[in-house]
CSV table of C-alpha atoms in Angstrom, one decimal:
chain,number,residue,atom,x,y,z
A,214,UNK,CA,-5.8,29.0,-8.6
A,215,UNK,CA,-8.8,26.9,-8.3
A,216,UNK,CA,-7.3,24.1,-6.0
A,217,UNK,CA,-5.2,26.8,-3.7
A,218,UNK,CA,-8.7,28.6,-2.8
A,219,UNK,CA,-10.2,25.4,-2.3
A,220,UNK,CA,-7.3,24.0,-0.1
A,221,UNK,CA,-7.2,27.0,1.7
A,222,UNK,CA,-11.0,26.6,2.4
A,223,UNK,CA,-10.8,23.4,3.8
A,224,UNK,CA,-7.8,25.1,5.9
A,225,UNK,CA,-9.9,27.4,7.5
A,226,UNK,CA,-12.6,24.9,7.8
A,227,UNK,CA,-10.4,22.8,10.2
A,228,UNK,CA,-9.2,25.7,12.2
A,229,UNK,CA,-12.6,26.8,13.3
A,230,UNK,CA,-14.4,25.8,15.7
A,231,UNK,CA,-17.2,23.1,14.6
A,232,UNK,CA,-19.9,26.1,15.6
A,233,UNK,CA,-18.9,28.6,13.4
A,234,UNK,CA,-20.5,29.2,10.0
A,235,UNK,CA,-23.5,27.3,11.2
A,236,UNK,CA,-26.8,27.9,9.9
A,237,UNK,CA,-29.0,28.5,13.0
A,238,UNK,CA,-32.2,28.8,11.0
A,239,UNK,CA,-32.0,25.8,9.2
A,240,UNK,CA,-30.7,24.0,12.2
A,241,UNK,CA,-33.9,25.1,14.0
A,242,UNK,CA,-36.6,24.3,11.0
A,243,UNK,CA,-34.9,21.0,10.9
A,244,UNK,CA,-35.6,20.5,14.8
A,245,UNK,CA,-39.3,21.8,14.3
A,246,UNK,CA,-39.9,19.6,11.8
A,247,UNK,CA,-38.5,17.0,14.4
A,248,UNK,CA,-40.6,18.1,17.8
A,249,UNK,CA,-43.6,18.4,15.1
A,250,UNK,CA,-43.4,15.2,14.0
A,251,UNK,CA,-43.2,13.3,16.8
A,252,UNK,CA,-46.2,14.7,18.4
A,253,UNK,CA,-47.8,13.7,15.2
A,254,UNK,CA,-46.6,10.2,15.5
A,255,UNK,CA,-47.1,10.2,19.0
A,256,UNK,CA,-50.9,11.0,19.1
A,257,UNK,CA,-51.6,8.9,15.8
A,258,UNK,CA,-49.5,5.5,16.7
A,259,UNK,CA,-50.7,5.4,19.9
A,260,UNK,CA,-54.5,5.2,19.1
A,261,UNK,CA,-53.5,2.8,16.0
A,262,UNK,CA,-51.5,0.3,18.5
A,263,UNK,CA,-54.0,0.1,20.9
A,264,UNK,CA,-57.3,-0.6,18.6
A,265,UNK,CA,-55.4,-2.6,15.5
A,266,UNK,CA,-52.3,-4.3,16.3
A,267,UNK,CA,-51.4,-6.5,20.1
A,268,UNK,CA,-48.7,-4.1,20.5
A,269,UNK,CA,-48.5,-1.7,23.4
A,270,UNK,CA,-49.6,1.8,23.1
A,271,UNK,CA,-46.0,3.1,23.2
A,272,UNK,CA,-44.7,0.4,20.6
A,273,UNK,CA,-44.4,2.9,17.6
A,274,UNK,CA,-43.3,6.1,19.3
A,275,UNK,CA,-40.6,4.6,21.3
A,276,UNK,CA,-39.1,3.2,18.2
A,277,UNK,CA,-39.7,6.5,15.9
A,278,UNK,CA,-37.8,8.3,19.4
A,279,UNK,CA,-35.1,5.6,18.8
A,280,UNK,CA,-34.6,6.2,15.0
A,281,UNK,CA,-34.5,9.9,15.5
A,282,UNK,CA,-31.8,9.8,18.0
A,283,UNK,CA,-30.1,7.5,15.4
A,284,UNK,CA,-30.8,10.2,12.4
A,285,UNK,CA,-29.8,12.9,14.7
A,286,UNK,CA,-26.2,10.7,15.1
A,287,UNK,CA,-26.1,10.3,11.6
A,288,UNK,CA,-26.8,14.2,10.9
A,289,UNK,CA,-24.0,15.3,13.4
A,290,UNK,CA,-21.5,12.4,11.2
A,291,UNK,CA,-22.6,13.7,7.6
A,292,UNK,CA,-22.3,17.5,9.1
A,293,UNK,CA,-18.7,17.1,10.4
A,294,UNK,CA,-17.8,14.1,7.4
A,295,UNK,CA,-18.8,17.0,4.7
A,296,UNK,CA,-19.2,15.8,0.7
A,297,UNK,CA,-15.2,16.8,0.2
A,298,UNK,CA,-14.2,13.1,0.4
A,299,UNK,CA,-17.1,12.3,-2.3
A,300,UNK,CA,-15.5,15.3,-4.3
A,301,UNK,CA,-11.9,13.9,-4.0
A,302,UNK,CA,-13.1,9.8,-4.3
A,303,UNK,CA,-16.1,9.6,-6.3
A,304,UNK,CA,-16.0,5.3,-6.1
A,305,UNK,CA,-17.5,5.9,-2.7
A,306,UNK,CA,-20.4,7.3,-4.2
A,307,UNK,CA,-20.1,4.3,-6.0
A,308,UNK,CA,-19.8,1.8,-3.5
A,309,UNK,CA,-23.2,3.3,-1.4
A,310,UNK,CA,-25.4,2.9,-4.8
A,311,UNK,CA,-24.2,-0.6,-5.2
A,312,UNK,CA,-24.6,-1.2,-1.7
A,313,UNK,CA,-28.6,0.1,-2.1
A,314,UNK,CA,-28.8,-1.7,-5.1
A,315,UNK,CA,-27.0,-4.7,-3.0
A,316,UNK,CA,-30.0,-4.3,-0.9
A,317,UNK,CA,-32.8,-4.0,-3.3
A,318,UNK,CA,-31.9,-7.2,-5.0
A,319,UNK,CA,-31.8,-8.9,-1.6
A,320,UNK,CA,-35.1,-7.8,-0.7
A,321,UNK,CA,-36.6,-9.0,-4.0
A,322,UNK,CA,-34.7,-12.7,-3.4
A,323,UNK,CA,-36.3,-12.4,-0.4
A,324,UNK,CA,-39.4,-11.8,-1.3
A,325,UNK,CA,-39.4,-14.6,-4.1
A,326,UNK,CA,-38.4,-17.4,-1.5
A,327,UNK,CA,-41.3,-16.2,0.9
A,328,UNK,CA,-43.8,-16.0,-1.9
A,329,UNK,CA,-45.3,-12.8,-0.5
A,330,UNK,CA,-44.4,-8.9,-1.4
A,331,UNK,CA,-42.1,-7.2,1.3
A,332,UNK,CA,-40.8,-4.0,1.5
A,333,UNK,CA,-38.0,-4.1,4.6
A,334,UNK,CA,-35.3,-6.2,5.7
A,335,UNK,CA,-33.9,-6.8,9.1
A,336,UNK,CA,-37.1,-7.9,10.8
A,337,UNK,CA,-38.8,-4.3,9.6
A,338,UNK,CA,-36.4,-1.8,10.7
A,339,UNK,CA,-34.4,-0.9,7.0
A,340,UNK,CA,-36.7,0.1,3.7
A,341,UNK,CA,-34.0,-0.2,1.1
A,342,UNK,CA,-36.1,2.3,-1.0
A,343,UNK,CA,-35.7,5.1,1.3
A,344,UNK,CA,-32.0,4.6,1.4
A,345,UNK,CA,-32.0,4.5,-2.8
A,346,UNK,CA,-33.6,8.0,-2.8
A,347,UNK,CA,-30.9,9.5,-1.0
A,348,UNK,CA,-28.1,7.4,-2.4
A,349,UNK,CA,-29.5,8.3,-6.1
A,350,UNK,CA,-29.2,12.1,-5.6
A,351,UNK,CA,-25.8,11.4,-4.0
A,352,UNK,CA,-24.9,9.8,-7.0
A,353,UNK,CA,-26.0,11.8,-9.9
A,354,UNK,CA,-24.8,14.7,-8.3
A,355,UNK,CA,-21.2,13.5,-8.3
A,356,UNK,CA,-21.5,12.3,-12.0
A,357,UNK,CA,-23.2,15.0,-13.3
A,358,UNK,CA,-20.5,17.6,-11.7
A,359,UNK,CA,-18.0,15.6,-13.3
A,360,UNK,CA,-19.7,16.0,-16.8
A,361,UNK,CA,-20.9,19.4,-16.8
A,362,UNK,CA,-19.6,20.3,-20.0
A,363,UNK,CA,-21.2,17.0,-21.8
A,364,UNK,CA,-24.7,17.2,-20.1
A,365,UNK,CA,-26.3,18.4,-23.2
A,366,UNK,CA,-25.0,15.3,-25.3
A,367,UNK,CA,-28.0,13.9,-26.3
A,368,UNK,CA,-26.7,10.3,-26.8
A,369,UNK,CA,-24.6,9.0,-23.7
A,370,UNK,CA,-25.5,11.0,-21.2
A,371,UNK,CA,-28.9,10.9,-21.1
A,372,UNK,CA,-29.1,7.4,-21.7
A,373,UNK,CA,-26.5,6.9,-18.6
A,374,UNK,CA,-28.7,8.8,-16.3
A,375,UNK,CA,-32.0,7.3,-17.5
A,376,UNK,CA,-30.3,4.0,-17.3
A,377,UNK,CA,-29.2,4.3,-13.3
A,378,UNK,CA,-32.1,5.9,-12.7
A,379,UNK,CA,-33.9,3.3,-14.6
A,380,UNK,CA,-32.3,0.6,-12.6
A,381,UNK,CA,-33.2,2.0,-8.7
A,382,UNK,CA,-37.1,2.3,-9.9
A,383,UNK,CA,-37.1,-0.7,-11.3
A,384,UNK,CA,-35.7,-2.6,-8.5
A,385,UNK,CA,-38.3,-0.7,-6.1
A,386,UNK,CA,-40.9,-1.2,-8.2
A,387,UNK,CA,-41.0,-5.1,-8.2
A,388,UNK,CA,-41.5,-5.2,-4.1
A,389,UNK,CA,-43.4,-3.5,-4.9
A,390,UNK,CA,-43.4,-0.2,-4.5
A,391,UNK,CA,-45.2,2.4,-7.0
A,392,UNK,CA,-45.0,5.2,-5.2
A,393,UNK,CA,-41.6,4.7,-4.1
A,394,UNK,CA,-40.6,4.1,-7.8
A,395,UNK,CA,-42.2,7.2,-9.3
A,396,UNK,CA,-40.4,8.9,-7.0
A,397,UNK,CA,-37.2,8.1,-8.1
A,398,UNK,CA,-38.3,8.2,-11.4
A,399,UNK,CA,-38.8,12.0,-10.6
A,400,UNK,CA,-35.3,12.5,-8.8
A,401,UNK,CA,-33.5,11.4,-11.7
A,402,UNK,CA,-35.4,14.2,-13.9
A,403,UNK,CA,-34.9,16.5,-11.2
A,404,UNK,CA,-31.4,16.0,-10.7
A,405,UNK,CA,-31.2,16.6,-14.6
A,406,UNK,CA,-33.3,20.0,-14.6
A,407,UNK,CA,-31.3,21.0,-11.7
A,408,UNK,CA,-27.8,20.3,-13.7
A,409,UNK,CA,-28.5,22.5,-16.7
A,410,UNK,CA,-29.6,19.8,-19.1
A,411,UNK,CA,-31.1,20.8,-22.6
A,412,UNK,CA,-35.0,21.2,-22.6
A,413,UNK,CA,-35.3,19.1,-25.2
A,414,UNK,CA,-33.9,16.5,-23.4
A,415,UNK,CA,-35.9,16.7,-20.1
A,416,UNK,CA,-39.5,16.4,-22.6
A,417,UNK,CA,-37.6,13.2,-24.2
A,418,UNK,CA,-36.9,11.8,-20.7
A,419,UNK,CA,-40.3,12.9,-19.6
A,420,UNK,CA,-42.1,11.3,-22.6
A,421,UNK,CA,-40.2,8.1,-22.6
A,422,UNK,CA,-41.1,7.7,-19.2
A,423,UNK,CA,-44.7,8.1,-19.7
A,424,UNK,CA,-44.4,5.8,-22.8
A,425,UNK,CA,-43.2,3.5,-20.1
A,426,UNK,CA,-45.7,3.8,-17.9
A,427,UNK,CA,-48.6,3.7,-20.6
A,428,UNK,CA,-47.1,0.2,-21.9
A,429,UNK,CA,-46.1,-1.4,-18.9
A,430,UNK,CA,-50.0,-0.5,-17.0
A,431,UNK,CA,-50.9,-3.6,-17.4
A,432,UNK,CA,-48.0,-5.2,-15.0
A,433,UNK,CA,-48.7,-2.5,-12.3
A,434,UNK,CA,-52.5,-3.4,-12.1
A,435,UNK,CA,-51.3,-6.7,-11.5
A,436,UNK,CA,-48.3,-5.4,-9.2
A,437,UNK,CA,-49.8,-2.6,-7.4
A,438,UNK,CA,-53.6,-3.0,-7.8
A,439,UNK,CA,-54.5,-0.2,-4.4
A,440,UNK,CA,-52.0,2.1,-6.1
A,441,UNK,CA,-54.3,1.9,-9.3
A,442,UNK,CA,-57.4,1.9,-7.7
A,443,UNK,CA,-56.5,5.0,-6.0
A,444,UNK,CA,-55.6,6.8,-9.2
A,445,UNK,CA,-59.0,5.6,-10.5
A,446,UNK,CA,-60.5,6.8,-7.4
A,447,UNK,CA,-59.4,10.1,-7.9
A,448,UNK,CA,-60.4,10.6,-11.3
A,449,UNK,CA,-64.0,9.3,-10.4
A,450,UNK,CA,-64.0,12.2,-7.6
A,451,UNK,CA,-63.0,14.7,-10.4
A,452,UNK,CA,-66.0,13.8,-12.4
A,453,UNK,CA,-68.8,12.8,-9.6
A,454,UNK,CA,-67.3,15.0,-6.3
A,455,UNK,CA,-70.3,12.8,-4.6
A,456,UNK,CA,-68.6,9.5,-5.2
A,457,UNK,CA,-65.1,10.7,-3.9
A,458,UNK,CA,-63.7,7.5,-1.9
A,459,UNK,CA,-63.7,6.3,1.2
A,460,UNK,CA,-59.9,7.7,2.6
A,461,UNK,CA,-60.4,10.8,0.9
A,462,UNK,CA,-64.1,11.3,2.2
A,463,UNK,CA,-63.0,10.6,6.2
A,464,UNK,CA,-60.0,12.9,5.6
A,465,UNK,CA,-62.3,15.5,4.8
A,466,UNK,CA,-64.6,14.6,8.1
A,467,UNK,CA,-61.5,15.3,9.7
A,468,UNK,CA,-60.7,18.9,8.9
A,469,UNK,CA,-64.2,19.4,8.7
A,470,UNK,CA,-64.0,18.1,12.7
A,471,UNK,CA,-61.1,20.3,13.5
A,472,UNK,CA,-62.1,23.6,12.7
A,473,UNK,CA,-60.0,26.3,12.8
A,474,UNK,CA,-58.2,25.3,15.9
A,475,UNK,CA,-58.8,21.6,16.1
A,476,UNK,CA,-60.0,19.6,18.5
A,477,UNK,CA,-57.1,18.9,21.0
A,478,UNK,CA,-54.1,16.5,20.7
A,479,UNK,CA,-54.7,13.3,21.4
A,480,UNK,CA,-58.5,13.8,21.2
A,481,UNK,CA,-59.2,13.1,17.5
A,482,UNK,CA,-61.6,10.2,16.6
A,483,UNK,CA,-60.8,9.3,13.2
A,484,UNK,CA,-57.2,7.7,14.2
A,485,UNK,CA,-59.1,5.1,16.0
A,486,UNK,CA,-61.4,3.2,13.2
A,487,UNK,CA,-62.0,5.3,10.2
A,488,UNK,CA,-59.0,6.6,8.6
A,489,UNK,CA,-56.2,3.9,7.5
A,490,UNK,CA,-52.6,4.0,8.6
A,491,UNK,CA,-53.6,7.0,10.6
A,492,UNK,CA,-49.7,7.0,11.4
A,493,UNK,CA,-48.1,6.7,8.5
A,494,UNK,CA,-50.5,7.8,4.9
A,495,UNK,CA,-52.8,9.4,7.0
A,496,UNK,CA,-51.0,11.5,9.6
A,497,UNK,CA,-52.0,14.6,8.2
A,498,UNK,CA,-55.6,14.2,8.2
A,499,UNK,CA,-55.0,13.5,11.9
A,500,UNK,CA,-53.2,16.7,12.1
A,501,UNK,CA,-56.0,19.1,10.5
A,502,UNK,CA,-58.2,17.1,13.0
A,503,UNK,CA,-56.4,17.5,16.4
A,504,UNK,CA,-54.4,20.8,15.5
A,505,UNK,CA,-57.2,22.8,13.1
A,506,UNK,CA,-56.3,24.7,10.2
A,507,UNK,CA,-54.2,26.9,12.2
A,508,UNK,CA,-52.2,24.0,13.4
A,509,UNK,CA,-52.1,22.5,9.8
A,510,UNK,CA,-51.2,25.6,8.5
A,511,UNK,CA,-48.0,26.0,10.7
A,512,UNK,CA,-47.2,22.8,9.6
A,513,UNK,CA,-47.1,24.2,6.0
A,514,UNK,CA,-45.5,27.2,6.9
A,515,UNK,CA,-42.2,25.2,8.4
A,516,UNK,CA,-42.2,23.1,5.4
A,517,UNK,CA,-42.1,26.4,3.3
A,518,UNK,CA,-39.3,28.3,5.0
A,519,UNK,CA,-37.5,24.8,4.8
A,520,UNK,CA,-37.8,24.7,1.0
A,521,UNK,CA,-36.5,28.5,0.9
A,522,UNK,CA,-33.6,28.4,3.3
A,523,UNK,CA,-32.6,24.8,1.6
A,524,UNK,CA,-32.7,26.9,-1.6
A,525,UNK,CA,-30.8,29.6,-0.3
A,526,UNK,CA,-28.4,27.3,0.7
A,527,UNK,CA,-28.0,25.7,-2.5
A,528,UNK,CA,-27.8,29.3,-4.3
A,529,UNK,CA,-24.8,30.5,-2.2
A,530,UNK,CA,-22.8,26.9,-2.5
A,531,UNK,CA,-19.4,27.6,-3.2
A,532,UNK,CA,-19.5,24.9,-5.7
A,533,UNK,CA,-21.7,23.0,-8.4
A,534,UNK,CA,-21.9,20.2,-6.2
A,535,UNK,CA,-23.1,21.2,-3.5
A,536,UNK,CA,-25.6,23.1,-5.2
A,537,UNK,CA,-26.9,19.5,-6.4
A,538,UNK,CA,-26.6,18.1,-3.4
A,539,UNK,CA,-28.6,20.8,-1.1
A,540,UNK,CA,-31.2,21.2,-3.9
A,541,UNK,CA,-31.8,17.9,-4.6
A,542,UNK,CA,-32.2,17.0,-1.0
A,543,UNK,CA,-34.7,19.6,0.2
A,544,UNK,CA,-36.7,19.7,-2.9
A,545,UNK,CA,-36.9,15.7,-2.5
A,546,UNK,CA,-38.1,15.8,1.4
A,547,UNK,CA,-40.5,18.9,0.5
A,548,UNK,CA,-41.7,17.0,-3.0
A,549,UNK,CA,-43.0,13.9,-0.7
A,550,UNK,CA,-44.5,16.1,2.3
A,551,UNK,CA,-46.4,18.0,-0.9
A,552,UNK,CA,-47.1,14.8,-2.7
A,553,UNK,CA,-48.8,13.5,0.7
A,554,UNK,CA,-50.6,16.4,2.1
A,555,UNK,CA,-52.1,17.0,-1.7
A,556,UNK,CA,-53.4,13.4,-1.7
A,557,UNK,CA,-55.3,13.7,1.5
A,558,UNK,CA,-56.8,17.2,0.6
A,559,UNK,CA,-58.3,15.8,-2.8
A,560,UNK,CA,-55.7,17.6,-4.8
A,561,UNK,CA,-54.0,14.6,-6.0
A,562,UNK,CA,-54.2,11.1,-6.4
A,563,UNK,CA,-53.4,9.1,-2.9
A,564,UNK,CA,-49.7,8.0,-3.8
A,565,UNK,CA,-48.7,6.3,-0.7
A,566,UNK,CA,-45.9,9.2,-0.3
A,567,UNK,CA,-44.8,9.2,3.3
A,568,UNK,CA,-44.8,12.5,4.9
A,569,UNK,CA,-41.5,13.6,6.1
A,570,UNK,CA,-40.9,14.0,9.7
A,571,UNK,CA,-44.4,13.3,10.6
A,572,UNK,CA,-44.8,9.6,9.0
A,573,UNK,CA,-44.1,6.7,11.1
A,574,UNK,CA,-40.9,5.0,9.6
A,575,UNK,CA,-37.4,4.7,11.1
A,576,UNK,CA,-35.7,4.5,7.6
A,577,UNK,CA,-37.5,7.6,6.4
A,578,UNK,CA,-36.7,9.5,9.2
A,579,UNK,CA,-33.1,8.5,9.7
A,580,UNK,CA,-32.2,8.7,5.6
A,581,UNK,CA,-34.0,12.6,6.4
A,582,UNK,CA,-31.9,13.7,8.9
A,583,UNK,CA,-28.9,12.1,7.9
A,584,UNK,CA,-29.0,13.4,4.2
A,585,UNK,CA,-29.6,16.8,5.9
A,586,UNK,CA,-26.2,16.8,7.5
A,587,UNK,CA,-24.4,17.4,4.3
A,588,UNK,CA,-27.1,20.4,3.7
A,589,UNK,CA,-25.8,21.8,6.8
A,590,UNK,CA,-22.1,21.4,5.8
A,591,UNK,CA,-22.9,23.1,2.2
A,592,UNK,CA,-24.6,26.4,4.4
A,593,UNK,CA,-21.4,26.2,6.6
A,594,UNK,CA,-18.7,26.1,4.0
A,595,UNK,CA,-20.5,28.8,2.4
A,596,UNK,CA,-20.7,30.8,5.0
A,597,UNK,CA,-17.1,30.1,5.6
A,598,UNK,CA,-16.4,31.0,2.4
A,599,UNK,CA,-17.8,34.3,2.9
A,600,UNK,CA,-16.5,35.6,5.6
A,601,UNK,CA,-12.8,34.4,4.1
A,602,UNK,CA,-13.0,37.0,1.5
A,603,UNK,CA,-14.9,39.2,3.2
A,604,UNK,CA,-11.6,39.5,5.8
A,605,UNK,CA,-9.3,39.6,2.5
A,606,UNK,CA,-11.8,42.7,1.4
A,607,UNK,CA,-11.0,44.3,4.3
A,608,UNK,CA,-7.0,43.4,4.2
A,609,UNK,CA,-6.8,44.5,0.8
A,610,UNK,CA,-8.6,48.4,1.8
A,611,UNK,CA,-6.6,48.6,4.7
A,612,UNK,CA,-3.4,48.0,2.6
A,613,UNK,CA,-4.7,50.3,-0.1
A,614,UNK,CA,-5.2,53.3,3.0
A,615,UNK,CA,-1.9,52.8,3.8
A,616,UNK,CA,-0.6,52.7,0.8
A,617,UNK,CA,-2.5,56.0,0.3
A,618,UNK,CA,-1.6,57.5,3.1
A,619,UNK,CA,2.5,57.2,2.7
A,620,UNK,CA,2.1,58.4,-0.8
A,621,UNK,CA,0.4,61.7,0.7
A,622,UNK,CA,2.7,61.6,3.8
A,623,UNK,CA,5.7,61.8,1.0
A,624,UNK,CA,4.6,63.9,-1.3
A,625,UNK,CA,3.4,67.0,1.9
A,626,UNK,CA,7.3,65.8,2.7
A,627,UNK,CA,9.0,66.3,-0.4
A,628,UNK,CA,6.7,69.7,-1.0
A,629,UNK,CA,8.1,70.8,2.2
A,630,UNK,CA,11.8,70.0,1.2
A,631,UNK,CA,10.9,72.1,-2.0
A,632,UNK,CA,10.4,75.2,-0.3
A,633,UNK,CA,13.0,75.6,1.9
């Protein structure tokens, strides 16, 4: 019964038009997320072209402009495409982790011949480890829909998941990358929360990974040493508030400069000298600067209804899969814009997390919008689905009033044959 619902889903699917079923909302937060951002960048890039690089002031907007239009093509491809032929051929999920890993291992050859760290390929314009994030969650959620009933198996699947997820962090790590590695670390456990897995198993995975991390502290201070001195950074701030460090202390300057409704776009100060990476680590400092509280605020609002309607979505997916896959996704792009905004507030540690939409970076922003095409397709099928049995509903209670009404019609008949 299973396969003739679903074959008659994609049935209907095809016969529709391509507008129908879409979710408008969603659609829309996606696009403010969009316009928002590249303002942002915009405002930030230009200042940051002018005073630290030979570039010209339009340099990093015209090529964010290019990547979106790129993401946007690769959105409208992943919307109509759909995640039935990863349902139906799993090796292509497959195929597109080796092909990241592929990457990974290129970049890390790369780096060894060059003698210096690197993190892109293609003279700058593809960050493998954006690509892995979105390939990862791709992955686990096909496997882990096909082994639904054995997730709780303490021995092989676990130690399956841990090991691909194992493999991507390690491979980003080495560029390196910390914060890019934690989070994949944290997809993989997500990914396993989200699938049902046994609590005991998500504190094993957790404490193993922090057993990790404990023993292998040495190698990241001599790997990543800013991302450690950032974490001891922000413990100092805990302790002595009056010793808080240098980024954190200017982002502060900057909302403090803001205000409630900022101080115009285009017009803040501390893009030009004293924050770093204003368009990249730093772009939200910028914002609370140039847009106020008010501004920032609405920026946190659109990230919110994203992370409910992505939810939503997820909770109404006609199958396990898609639940995964819309899940997975929006908590992912909402976990990094979290992870960054936290950092510059004081909240947490300064990870190095882009911010989604509003971070400079073309492989960020095309992975983003391209991921969110198949989060689009799982609120259209849905939908889809809906209305499908909605009309059978309907069928079915017409059928039964007419079925009613000839039985009455008869009976007043024969009741009337009776008497005379």
């Amino acid at each position: 019964m299973r396969k003739i619902h679903a074959a008659s889903d994609v049935n209907v699917q095809t016969q529709e038009p391509w507008w129908v079923g879409v979710d408008w909302f969603f659609l829309l937060l996606i696009l403010a997320l969009l316009i928002e951002g590249l303002i942002a960048v915009y405002s930030t890039s230009v200042a940051f072209a002018v005073t630290r690089t030979d570039k010209p002031e339009t340099y990093f907007i015209k090529r964010q402009l290019f990547f979106a239009v790129v993401g946007l093509v690769g959105m409208l491809t992943t919307w109509r495409i759909g995640y039935e032929p990863l349902k139906r051929h799993p090796r292509l999920v497959v195929g597109l982790a080796a092909g990241v890993l592929g990457a990974l291992l290129l970049l890390l050859i790369r780096n060894r011949l060059s003698g210096g760290p690197g993190r892109t390929l293609l003279g700058a314009s593809l960050q493998p480890a954006e690509f892995a994030k979105v390939v990862l969650i791709l992955y686990l959620s096909v496997w882990l829909n096909t082994r639904r009933r054995q997730i709780r198996d303490w021995r092989w699947e676990l130690a399956y998941v841990g090991a691909i997820t194992g493999v991507f962090a390690l491979l980003v790590l080495l560029q390196p990358d910390l914060s890019a590695a934690l989070t994949v670390f944290t997809l993989g456990f997500m990914m396993l929360l989200l699938a049902g897995a046994h609590p005991k198993q998500l504190m094993f995975t957790l404490a193993v990974g922090l057993v990790v991390i404990g023993v292998g502290l040495p190698a990241l201070r001599w790997l990543y040493p800013v991302g450690i001195q950032r974490i001891t950074d922000f413990w100092i701030s805990l302790i002595d508030p009056l010793r808080v460090g240098g980024h954190m202390r200017e982002a502060m300057w900057a909302f403090l400069r803001g205000g409630w409704f900022g101080v115009g776009i285009g017009m803040g100060k501390s893009k030009f000298y004293y924050l770093p990476l204003p368009h990249t680590d730093s772009v939200f400092a910028v914002i609370g600067e140039e847009w106020g509280l008010v501004g920032a605020s609405v920026v946190l609002l659109t990230y919110a209804l994203f992370l409910w309607r992505g939810l939503q979505i997820a909770s109404r997916s006609p199958d396990p899969i898609g639940q995964l896959l819309a899940s997975g996704l929006v908590l992912w792009i909402t976990g990094e814009a979290v992870l960054n905004m936290a950092g510059i507030v004081g909240l947490l540690p300064q990870a190095g997390n882009v911010m989604p939409f509003f971070s400079y970076g073309g492989s960020n922003l095309t992975a983003v919008l391209t991921s969110l095409g198949l989060v689009l397709r799982v609120a259209q099928e849905a939908r889809l689905r809906e209305a499908r049995y909605r009309g059978e509903g309907r069928a079915i209670l017409d059928l039964r009033g007419r079925n009613r009404r000839r039985r009455v019609s008869r009976a007043r008949g024969a009741a009337a044959t009776g008497r005379h």
